[in-house]
Amino acid sequence: MKLLLKGGRIVNPAQGFDAIADILIENGHIIEMGDQLSAEGAEVFDAQGFVVAPGLIDMHVHLREPGLEAKEDIVSGTRAAAAGGFTTIACMPNTKPVVDSAIIVSGILHRAQYEGVVNVKVIGALSKGQLGTELAEIGDMILTGAVAISDDGSSLNNNSLLKTGLEYTSMFHCPVITHSEDDSLVEDGVMHEGAVSAMLGMKGRPAVAEDIAVARDIMLAEYADAKLHIAHVSSKGAVELIRQAKKKGVNVTAEVTPHHLTLTDEAVKSFDTATKVNPPLRSADHVAALIEGLQDGTIDAIATDHAPHAFEEKDMEYKQAPSGFTGMETALGVILTGLYHTGKLTLLELIERMSTAPARILGLKAGTIEVGSPADITIFDADLEWVVDSSKFYTRGKQTPFDKKALKGKAVATIVNGKFVMRNGEVCT
Ligand code: DOR
């Protein structure tokens, strides 16, 4: 089966390529690129007016399987990914049981192959049960296919265990991803500590809790000569620490979420639990520093931290509700609206941060459009205006702070291994 994408604007950061061209796909791979291509018997997709990008990669997704299927599972999560324009996602290990052994890694990979509609990569836990006391089966998990190691969902309190985990994981040239918030400083805080939390009388999670944890993570990674990736950076102090560490040559990368780039703690004034997330939405000075960090390359990637919860779990008093919300079906629109249409990122930069960079960090053969590469492609309309309606989401997690927001830019087709998995917003497999 051949597929010919005609007349789209191909934006491929891996080669600095930005021009109109055709792409011919056969047997899951790109076999030709150029002008005025034709191919007998090929299905033709008219991509005129659309951007044709290497498939977007979300390196921070909570798929919730095994054990937490009321929130999400591989079927609903990968369909949400396809709807949002993602061709590859990496899932976090804070499931039930925790992904801390090779058999669970292989179980998820096996199931995803049959039930998933996009490529699924697995991130294994650093500590057994994510309890922070003994190392998980790191080596076995990596040999079974885990692409990174992380105790995401909570900050690892045990410095010695993190040091050993970094040393061990680095032997496999694999990154450790840290959720950096110092527990003793965040305690049971529910939002960013600052003027808004004081006004609302809500317990805060201070930015310094993140700064301290990031400083510790960087120092240990430098000491262990290991590959460190900082998840969902949200504080200006953390951005500066990562900037300085990179200058020094520490092997550190970082990601930021669409919500931390575009929302502030002012959103919490609604008391809507859809604004509750860890780390929390911070004040405007932090948001400005995150954008600057993304622009100058201090922050490498954009990742959603898609963290769905069952409706009834989030539908309660702010303090009691779990943290996290769904993100894959709004990410591209939020980033195009908030960063591209405002002139803060070019399309080449945006796609680099949402595809090429995550592929590089996780060591994936993806994130580029070139002859011979797998045909994982995202086609989007950068100017399509739409209004978020979470009731129509494919994910089970219906809460999002972007519900009812008007956005400009949306994926119109997602191609995985040469086949459409989403067309015109509808998942089609
Ligand atoms: O708000 C969050 N929710 N932050 C995380 O890091 C974990 C996530 C979850 O798993 O629900």
Tab-separated table of C-alpha atoms and ligand atoms in Angstrom:
chain	number	residue	atom	x	y	z
A	1	MET	CA	0.000	0.000	0.000
A	2	LYS	CA	1.361	3.363	-1.070
A	3	LEU	CA	0.411	6.727	0.372
A	4	LEU	CA	1.295	10.030	-1.278
A	5	LEU	CA	1.164	13.234	0.799
A	6	LYS	CA	0.901	16.057	-1.719
A	7	GLY	CA	1.832	19.704	-1.408
A	8	GLY	CA	2.248	20.069	2.348
A	9	ARG	CA	4.733	22.369	4.073
A	10	ILE	CA	7.298	19.934	5.393
A	11	VAL	CA	8.943	21.211	8.558
A	12	ASN	CA	11.769	18.884	9.603
A	13	PRO	CA	14.010	20.355	12.335
A	14	ALA	CA	16.434	17.401	12.173
A	15	GLN	CA	17.592	18.722	8.779
A	16	GLY	CA	16.579	22.364	9.162
A	17	PHE	CA	14.157	21.742	6.269
A	18	ASP	CA	11.105	23.963	5.770
A	19	ALA	CA	9.601	23.856	2.267
A	20	ILE	CA	6.668	22.567	0.262
A	21	ALA	CA	7.192	19.040	-1.033
A	22	ASP	CA	5.519	15.657	-1.550
A	23	ILE	CA	6.203	12.523	0.453
A	24	LEU	CA	5.741	8.973	-0.828
A	25	ILE	CA	5.248	6.240	1.736
A	26	GLU	CA	5.340	2.484	1.191
A	27	ASN	CA	5.309	-0.391	3.676
A	28	GLY	CA	5.530	1.928	6.639
A	29	HIS	CA	8.564	3.871	5.436
A	30	ILE	CA	9.227	7.093	3.565
A	31	ILE	CA	10.575	6.017	0.176
A	32	GLU	CA	10.712	9.297	-1.750
A	33	MET	CA	10.491	13.042	-1.189
A	34	GLY	CA	10.376	15.762	-3.827
A	35	ASP	CA	8.277	17.954	-6.097
A	36	GLN	CA	5.374	16.747	-8.213
A	37	LEU	CA	5.715	13.107	-7.180
A	38	SER	CA	3.250	10.602	-8.551
A	39	ALA	CA	2.825	6.921	-7.873
A	40	GLU	CA	0.489	4.489	-9.531
A	41	GLY	CA	-2.116	3.033	-7.223
A	42	ALA	CA	-1.146	5.265	-4.298
A	43	GLU	CA	-3.742	6.811	-2.022
A	44	VAL	CA	-3.286	10.572	-2.349
A	45	PHE	CA	-3.712	12.922	0.629
A	46	ASP	CA	-3.968	16.588	-0.242
A	47	ALA	CA	-1.767	18.305	2.361
A	48	GLN	CA	-1.878	21.762	0.771
A	49	GLY	CA	-2.190	24.444	3.421
A	50	PHE	CA	-1.104	22.048	6.174
A	51	VAL	CA	2.159	21.559	8.031
A	52	VAL	CA	3.675	18.094	7.644
A	53	ALA	CA	5.852	17.364	10.655
A	54	PRO	CA	7.770	14.383	12.021
A	55	GLY	CA	5.361	12.549	14.320
A	56	LEU	CA	5.040	14.324	17.643
A	57	ILE	CA	6.491	12.493	20.642
A	58	ASP	CA	5.136	12.893	24.152
A	59	MET	CA	7.810	11.670	26.532
A	60	HIS	CA	5.688	12.101	29.682
A	61	VAL	CA	2.338	10.307	29.725
A	62	HIS	CA	0.466	8.488	32.462
A	63	LEU	CA	-1.293	5.619	30.673
A	64	ARG	CA	-2.442	4.207	34.048
A	65	GLU	CA	-2.274	0.584	32.928
A	66	PRO	CA	-1.834	-1.750	34.753
A	67	GLY	CA	-4.237	-1.303	37.626
A	68	LEU	CA	-5.699	2.164	37.279
A	69	GLU	CA	-7.919	1.646	34.243
A	70	ALA	CA	-10.750	3.760	35.661
A	71	LYS	CA	-8.488	6.711	34.883
A	72	GLU	CA	-7.059	5.522	31.532
A	73	ASP	CA	-5.799	2.442	29.739
A	74	ILE	CA	-3.661	1.650	26.717
A	75	VAL	CA	-6.637	1.787	24.353
A	76	SER	CA	-8.087	5.114	25.543
A	77	GLY	CA	-4.658	6.692	26.127
A	78	THR	CA	-3.202	5.833	22.737
A	79	ARG	CA	-6.407	6.963	21.007
A	80	ALA	CA	-6.096	10.289	22.840
A	81	ALA	CA	-2.489	10.469	21.639
A	82	ALA	CA	-3.518	9.866	18.022
A	83	ALA	CA	-6.258	12.501	18.310
A	84	GLY	CA	-3.725	15.023	19.602
A	85	GLY	CA	-1.220	14.304	16.820
A	86	PHE	CA	1.231	12.153	18.793
A	87	THR	CA	2.732	9.135	17.050
A	88	THR	CA	4.890	7.976	19.973
A	89	ILE	CA	4.344	8.276	23.717
A	90	ALA	CA	6.388	7.166	26.713
A	91	CYS	CA	4.409	6.022	29.740
A	92	MET	CA	5.328	6.638	33.369
A	93	PRO	CA	5.638	3.786	35.890
A	94	ASN	CA	3.401	5.033	38.750
A	95	THR	CA	0.785	2.368	38.089
A	96	LYS	CA	-0.594	-0.439	40.270
A	97	PRO	CA	1.601	-2.402	40.474
A	98	VAL	CA	4.420	0.003	39.768
A	99	VAL	CA	6.402	-0.754	36.606
A	100	ASP	CA	9.485	-1.970	38.489
A	101	SER	CA	10.255	-5.293	36.808
A	102	ALA	CA	10.987	-6.608	33.325
A	103	ILE	CA	7.801	-8.678	33.205
A	104	ILE	CA	5.627	-5.585	33.618
A	105	VAL	CA	7.613	-3.706	30.967
A	106	SER	CA	7.162	-6.562	28.515
A	107	GLY	CA	3.458	-6.860	29.441
A	108	ILE	CA	2.806	-3.211	28.590
A	109	LEU	CA	4.837	-3.404	25.371
A	110	HIS	CA	3.021	-6.576	24.320
A	111	ARG	CA	-0.416	-5.167	25.027
A	112	ALA	CA	0.395	-1.862	23.367
A	113	GLN	CA	1.431	-3.677	20.218
A	114	TYR	CA	-2.032	-5.222	19.919
A	115	GLU	CA	-4.247	-2.573	21.458
A	116	GLY	CA	-2.367	0.677	21.040
A	117	VAL	CA	-2.906	2.876	18.009
A	118	VAL	CA	0.397	4.763	18.391
A	119	ASN	CA	3.908	3.638	19.373
A	120	VAL	CA	4.263	3.111	23.126
A	121	LYS	CA	7.590	3.271	24.980
A	122	VAL	CA	7.897	2.348	28.631
A	123	ILE	CA	9.661	4.170	31.457
A	124	GLY	CA	10.590	1.879	34.355
A	125	ALA	CA	10.696	2.847	38.024
A	126	LEU	CA	13.960	3.669	39.763
A	127	SER	CA	12.940	2.178	43.106
A	128	LYS	CA	10.910	-0.932	43.875
A	129	GLY	CA	7.279	0.065	44.266
A	130	GLN	CA	8.515	3.669	43.954
A	131	LEU	CA	9.053	3.468	47.698
A	132	GLY	CA	12.536	4.977	47.606
A	133	THR	CA	14.198	2.188	49.575
A	134	GLU	CA	15.714	-0.311	47.090
A	135	LEU	CA	16.522	-0.210	43.410
A	136	ALA	CA	14.032	-1.679	40.964
A	137	GLU	CA	15.123	-4.200	38.279
A	138	ILE	CA	16.705	-1.371	36.292
A	139	GLY	CA	19.034	-3.405	34.090
A	140	ASP	CA	16.437	-6.052	33.260
A	141	MET	CA	13.843	-3.399	32.441
A	142	ILE	CA	16.205	-1.568	30.091
A	143	LEU	CA	17.191	-4.820	28.374
A	144	THR	CA	13.471	-5.545	27.942
A	145	GLY	CA	12.900	-2.190	26.257
A	146	ALA	CA	12.465	0.508	28.920
A	147	VAL	CA	13.718	3.785	27.444
A	148	ALA	CA	14.237	5.681	30.720
A	149	ILE	CA	14.079	5.205	34.476
A	150	SER	CA	12.010	7.380	36.802
A	151	ASP	CA	10.122	7.558	40.088
A	152	ASP	CA	7.907	10.279	38.584
A	153	GLY	CA	4.847	11.180	40.594
A	154	SER	CA	6.975	11.722	43.642
A	155	SER	CA	10.397	13.131	44.370
A	156	LEU	CA	12.920	10.549	45.497
A	157	ASN	CA	13.903	11.484	49.029
A	158	ASN	CA	16.731	9.031	49.326
A	159	ASN	CA	19.883	10.768	47.982
A	160	SER	CA	21.994	7.660	48.273
A	161	LEU	CA	19.514	5.581	46.273
A	162	LEU	CA	19.290	8.263	43.586
A	163	LYS	CA	23.102	8.311	43.361
A	164	THR	CA	23.240	4.521	42.918
A	165	GLY	CA	20.315	4.620	40.494
A	166	LEU	CA	22.060	7.243	38.373
A	167	GLU	CA	25.352	5.314	38.397
A	168	TYR	CA	23.650	2.068	37.465
A	169	THR	CA	21.315	3.488	34.810
A	170	SER	CA	24.163	5.387	33.141
A	171	MET	CA	25.932	2.085	32.461
A	172	PHE	CA	23.124	1.497	29.946
A	173	HIS	CA	23.391	5.055	28.479
A	174	CYS	CA	19.818	5.545	29.566
A	175	PRO	CA	18.426	8.694	31.226
A	176	VAL	CA	17.032	8.957	34.737
A	177	ILE	CA	14.012	11.267	34.761
A	178	THR	CA	13.433	13.067	38.039
A	179	HIS	CA	10.286	14.586	39.481
A	180	SER	CA	12.020	17.355	41.375
A	181	GLU	CA	10.111	18.688	44.391
A	182	ASP	CA	11.551	18.429	47.898
A	183	ASP	CA	8.941	16.602	49.995
A	184	SER	CA	9.756	18.324	53.266
A	185	LEU	CA	9.113	21.700	51.653
A	186	VAL	CA	5.949	20.848	49.717
A	187	GLU	CA	4.335	18.757	52.482
A	188	ASP	CA	0.623	18.789	51.711
A	189	GLY	CA	0.648	22.052	49.746
A	190	VAL	CA	-1.939	22.188	46.980
A	191	MET	CA	-0.846	25.134	44.817
A	192	HIS	CA	2.075	27.491	44.166
A	193	GLU	CA	3.112	29.379	47.312
A	194	GLY	CA	2.777	33.092	46.709
A	195	ALA	CA	0.354	36.014	46.741
A	196	VAL	CA	-2.539	33.991	45.306
A	197	SER	CA	-2.202	31.110	47.794
A	198	ALA	CA	-2.019	33.649	50.632
A	199	MET	CA	-5.162	35.376	49.386
A	200	LEU	CA	-7.050	32.089	48.966
A	201	GLY	CA	-5.794	30.736	52.289
A	202	MET	CA	-4.492	27.605	50.594
A	203	LYS	CA	-1.312	25.803	51.599
A	204	GLY	CA	1.452	26.461	49.083
A	205	ARG	CA	4.196	24.431	47.450
A	206	PRO	CA	7.119	26.877	47.300
A	207	ALA	CA	9.218	27.200	44.157
A	208	VAL	CA	12.327	26.706	46.279
A	209	ALA	CA	11.200	23.110	46.871
A	210	GLU	CA	11.749	22.526	43.166
A	211	ASP	CA	14.995	24.517	43.042
A	212	ILE	CA	16.552	22.491	45.859
A	213	ALA	CA	15.544	19.178	44.312
A	214	VAL	CA	16.840	20.190	40.868
A	215	ALA	CA	20.142	21.341	42.397
A	216	ARG	CA	20.487	17.998	44.159
A	217	ASP	CA	19.603	16.017	41.018
A	218	ILE	CA	22.158	17.949	38.956
A	219	MET	CA	24.916	17.545	41.578
A	220	LEU	CA	24.344	13.804	41.797
A	221	ALA	CA	24.189	13.421	38.004
A	222	GLU	CA	27.440	15.354	37.658
A	223	TYR	CA	29.072	13.239	40.361
A	224	ALA	CA	27.842	9.978	38.810
A	225	ASP	CA	28.598	11.187	35.268
A	226	ALA	CA	25.063	10.116	34.410
A	227	LYS	CA	22.351	11.188	31.998
A	228	LEU	CA	19.680	13.187	33.828
A	229	HIS	CA	16.377	14.500	32.513
A	230	ILE	CA	14.306	16.855	34.664
A	231	ALA	CA	10.557	16.380	34.251
A	232	HIS	CA	8.007	19.209	34.125
A	233	VAL	CA	10.275	22.129	35.068
A	234	SER	CA	8.129	24.914	36.515
A	235	SER	CA	10.313	27.297	38.541
A	236	LYS	CA	12.622	30.086	37.378
A	237	GLY	CA	15.291	28.888	39.808
A	238	ALA	CA	15.249	25.445	38.202
A	239	VAL	CA	15.634	26.978	34.723
A	240	GLU	CA	18.704	28.910	35.861
A	241	LEU	CA	20.236	25.853	37.574
A	242	ILE	CA	19.787	23.773	34.402
A	243	ARG	CA	21.222	26.602	32.276
A	244	GLN	CA	24.362	26.772	34.447
A	245	ALA	CA	24.697	22.974	34.587
A	246	LYS	CA	24.568	22.752	30.791
A	247	LYS	CA	27.230	25.444	30.540
A	248	LYS	CA	29.402	23.346	32.834
A	249	GLY	CA	28.900	20.294	30.624
A	250	VAL	CA	26.633	18.269	32.917
A	251	ASN	CA	24.636	15.714	30.908
A	252	VAL	CA	21.230	17.186	31.770
A	253	THR	CA	18.112	17.764	29.678
A	254	ALA	CA	14.723	19.109	30.683
A	255	GLU	CA	11.093	19.311	29.645
A	256	VAL	CA	8.272	21.774	30.280
A	257	THR	CA	4.523	21.245	29.956
A	258	PRO	CA	2.021	23.249	27.891
A	259	HIS	CA	0.181	24.228	31.105
A	260	HIS	CA	3.254	25.572	32.877
A	261	LEU	CA	4.088	27.610	29.767
A	262	THR	CA	0.672	29.219	29.363
A	263	LEU	CA	-1.173	29.343	32.710
A	264	THR	CA	-0.473	30.957	36.075
A	265	ASP	CA	-1.636	30.361	39.642
A	266	GLU	CA	-4.360	32.947	38.963
A	267	ALA	CA	-6.271	30.030	37.387
A	268	VAL	CA	-6.632	28.458	40.849
A	269	LYS	CA	-8.889	31.332	41.923
A	270	SER	CA	-11.693	29.419	40.174
A	271	PHE	CA	-11.215	26.598	42.724
A	272	ASP	CA	-11.571	24.307	39.734
A	273	THR	CA	-9.721	21.076	40.557
A	274	ALA	CA	-8.752	20.900	36.876
A	275	THR	CA	-6.064	23.452	37.782
A	276	LYS	CA	-4.488	21.223	40.449
A	277	VAL	CA	-1.217	19.685	39.350
A	278	ASN	CA	2.269	18.850	40.645
A	279	PRO	CA	4.410	20.827	40.320
A	280	PRO	CA	1.786	23.571	40.557
A	281	LEU	CA	0.878	26.344	38.128
A	282	ARG	CA	3.182	29.174	39.152
A	283	SER	CA	3.193	32.973	38.969
A	284	ALA	CA	3.860	34.997	35.796
A	285	ASP	CA	7.583	35.575	36.549
A	286	HIS	CA	8.141	31.814	36.536
A	287	VAL	CA	6.158	31.417	33.305
A	288	ALA	CA	8.310	34.089	31.620
A	289	ALA	CA	11.499	32.279	32.711
A	290	LEU	CA	10.178	28.957	31.369
A	291	ILE	CA	9.473	30.513	27.968
A	292	GLU	CA	12.931	32.082	27.904
A	293	GLY	CA	14.452	28.729	28.853
A	294	LEU	CA	12.556	27.001	26.070
A	295	GLN	CA	13.664	29.635	23.568
A	296	ASP	CA	17.369	29.527	24.429
A	297	GLY	CA	17.509	25.710	24.543
A	298	THR	CA	17.962	25.386	28.321
A	299	ILE	CA	14.708	23.422	28.256
A	300	ASP	CA	14.939	20.854	25.484
A	301	ALA	CA	11.468	19.427	25.122
A	302	ILE	CA	7.764	20.014	25.592
A	303	ALA	CA	5.938	17.081	27.249
A	304	THR	CA	2.343	16.988	28.438
A	305	ASP	CA	2.469	15.118	31.779
A	306	HIS	CA	-0.911	13.784	30.620
A	307	ALA	CA	-2.262	12.614	33.993
A	308	PRO	CA	-5.913	11.576	33.695
A	309	HIS	CA	-8.073	10.821	36.715
A	310	ALA	CA	-11.610	9.429	36.879
A	311	PHE	CA	-14.208	12.193	36.850
A	312	GLU	CA	-15.462	11.445	40.358
A	313	GLU	CA	-11.929	11.527	41.785
A	314	LYS	CA	-11.382	15.093	40.575
A	315	ASP	CA	-14.949	16.146	41.331
A	316	MET	CA	-14.324	17.093	44.964
A	317	GLU	CA	-12.959	19.787	47.225
A	318	TYR	CA	-9.681	21.299	45.958
A	319	LYS	CA	-7.591	20.016	48.858
A	320	GLN	CA	-8.805	16.430	48.470
A	321	ALA	CA	-8.674	16.134	44.684
A	322	PRO	CA	-5.740	14.278	43.104
A	323	SER	CA	-3.189	16.315	41.173
A	324	GLY	CA	-2.893	16.110	37.421
A	325	PHE	CA	-5.072	16.421	34.368
A	326	THR	CA	-5.295	15.310	30.818
A	327	GLY	CA	-3.075	16.936	28.176
A	328	MET	CA	-2.489	15.102	24.920
A	329	GLU	CA	-5.585	16.327	23.075
A	330	THR	CA	-4.911	20.000	23.794
A	331	ALA	CA	-1.073	20.199	23.744
A	332	LEU	CA	-0.476	21.092	20.106
A	333	GLY	CA	-3.281	23.670	20.045
A	334	VAL	CA	-2.135	25.232	23.323
A	335	ILE	CA	1.488	25.502	22.158
A	336	LEU	CA	0.575	26.833	18.706
A	337	THR	CA	-1.778	29.386	20.271
A	338	GLY	CA	0.416	30.453	23.167
A	339	LEU	CA	3.890	30.259	21.655
A	340	TYR	CA	3.766	30.131	17.846
A	341	HIS	CA	0.986	32.616	17.123
A	342	THR	CA	2.483	35.015	19.664
A	343	GLY	CA	5.878	34.876	17.915
A	344	LYS	CA	7.695	33.196	20.802
A	345	LEU	CA	8.633	30.035	18.880
A	346	THR	CA	9.032	29.390	15.162
A	347	LEU	CA	7.463	26.271	13.689
A	348	LEU	CA	10.901	24.691	13.344
A	349	GLU	CA	11.580	25.323	17.040
A	350	LEU	CA	8.145	24.122	18.134
A	351	ILE	CA	8.409	20.850	16.215
A	352	GLU	CA	11.984	20.372	17.404
A	353	ARG	CA	10.805	20.592	21.032
A	354	MET	CA	7.810	18.299	20.449
A	355	SER	CA	9.414	15.637	18.257
A	356	THR	CA	13.117	15.790	17.458
A	357	ALA	CA	14.290	16.574	21.006
A	358	PRO	CA	12.241	13.917	22.830
A	359	ALA	CA	13.440	11.336	20.260
A	360	ARG	CA	17.035	12.372	20.945
A	361	ILE	CA	16.654	12.299	24.733
A	362	LEU	CA	15.059	8.837	24.733
A	363	GLY	CA	17.353	7.492	22.005
A	364	LEU	CA	14.482	6.712	19.618
A	365	LYS	CA	14.814	6.258	15.867
A	366	ALA	CA	12.127	8.853	15.265
A	367	GLY	CA	11.608	12.589	15.123
A	368	THR	CA	12.611	13.151	11.509
A	369	ILE	CA	11.177	13.011	8.002
A	370	GLU	CA	13.678	11.563	5.563
A	371	VAL	CA	13.893	8.824	2.990
A	372	GLY	CA	14.274	5.495	4.770
A	373	SER	CA	12.817	6.640	8.081
A	374	PRO	CA	9.616	5.145	9.513
A	375	ALA	CA	6.540	6.992	8.267
A	376	ASP	CA	5.413	8.487	11.583
A	377	ILE	CA	3.993	11.843	10.579
A	378	THR	CA	1.766	14.522	12.082
A	379	ILE	CA	-0.175	16.789	9.746
A	380	PHE	CA	-1.625	19.911	11.308
A	381	ASP	CA	-3.471	23.062	10.394
A	382	ALA	CA	-1.615	25.835	12.224
A	383	ASP	CA	-4.507	28.264	11.754
A	384	LEU	CA	-7.567	26.128	12.473
A	385	GLU	CA	-9.660	27.802	15.159
A	386	TRP	CA	-11.495	25.502	17.543
A	387	VAL	CA	-12.899	25.413	21.027
A	388	VAL	CA	-11.853	22.682	23.475
A	389	ASP	CA	-14.739	20.410	24.450
A	390	SER	CA	-13.457	17.874	26.954
A	391	SER	CA	-16.650	15.799	26.728
A	392	LYS	CA	-15.489	14.812	23.223
A	393	PHE	CA	-12.026	13.676	24.341
A	394	TYR	CA	-10.835	10.140	23.673
A	395	THR	CA	-9.055	10.089	27.040
A	396	ARG	CA	-11.017	9.005	30.112
A	397	GLY	CA	-9.705	12.027	31.995
A	398	LYS	CA	-12.150	14.774	31.129
A	399	GLN	CA	-10.756	17.496	33.378
A	400	THR	CA	-8.485	20.107	31.851
A	401	PRO	CA	-7.902	23.764	32.649
A	402	PHE	CA	-8.176	24.389	28.899
A	403	ASP	CA	-11.813	23.235	28.632
A	404	LYS	CA	-13.942	25.718	26.642
A	405	LYS	CA	-10.822	27.684	25.647
A	406	ALA	CA	-10.541	28.917	22.060
A	407	LEU	CA	-7.356	27.637	20.402
A	408	LYS	CA	-5.709	28.215	17.039
A	409	GLY	CA	-4.028	25.192	15.510
A	410	LYS	CA	-4.907	21.500	15.523
A	411	ALA	CA	-3.699	18.152	14.220
A	412	VAL	CA	-5.754	17.040	11.217
A	413	ALA	CA	-4.074	13.685	10.577
A	414	THR	CA	-1.759	11.324	12.421
A	415	ILE	CA	0.153	8.667	10.509
A	416	VAL	CA	1.860	5.799	12.336
A	417	ASN	CA	3.948	3.311	10.387
A	418	GLY	CA	2.535	4.633	7.132
A	419	LYS	CA	-1.124	4.265	8.156
A	420	PHE	CA	-3.647	6.894	9.177
A	421	VAL	CA	-4.626	6.465	12.819
A	422	MET	CA	-6.427	9.834	12.936
A	423	ARG	CA	-8.061	11.874	10.171
A	424	ASN	CA	-10.030	15.088	10.561
A	425	GLY	CA	-9.980	14.715	14.323
A	426	GLU	CA	-11.455	11.197	14.249
A	427	VAL	CA	-9.367	8.235	15.340
A	428	CYS	CA	-9.729	5.816	12.450
A	429	THR	CA	-8.378	2.450	13.470
B	1	DOR	O1	0.071	16.329	38.969
B	1	DOR	C1	0.672	15.265	38.742
B	1	DOR	N1	0.011	14.123	38.584
B	1	DOR	N2	2.015	15.290	38.702
B	1	DOR	C2	2.728	14.155	38.611
B	1	DOR	O2	3.939	14.223	38.537
B	1	DOR	C3	2.052	12.837	38.637
B	1	DOR	C4	0.692	12.950	38.115
B	1	DOR	C5	-0.164	11.737	38.333
B	1	DOR	O3	0.348	10.621	38.183
B	1	DOR	O4	-1.362	11.874	38.568
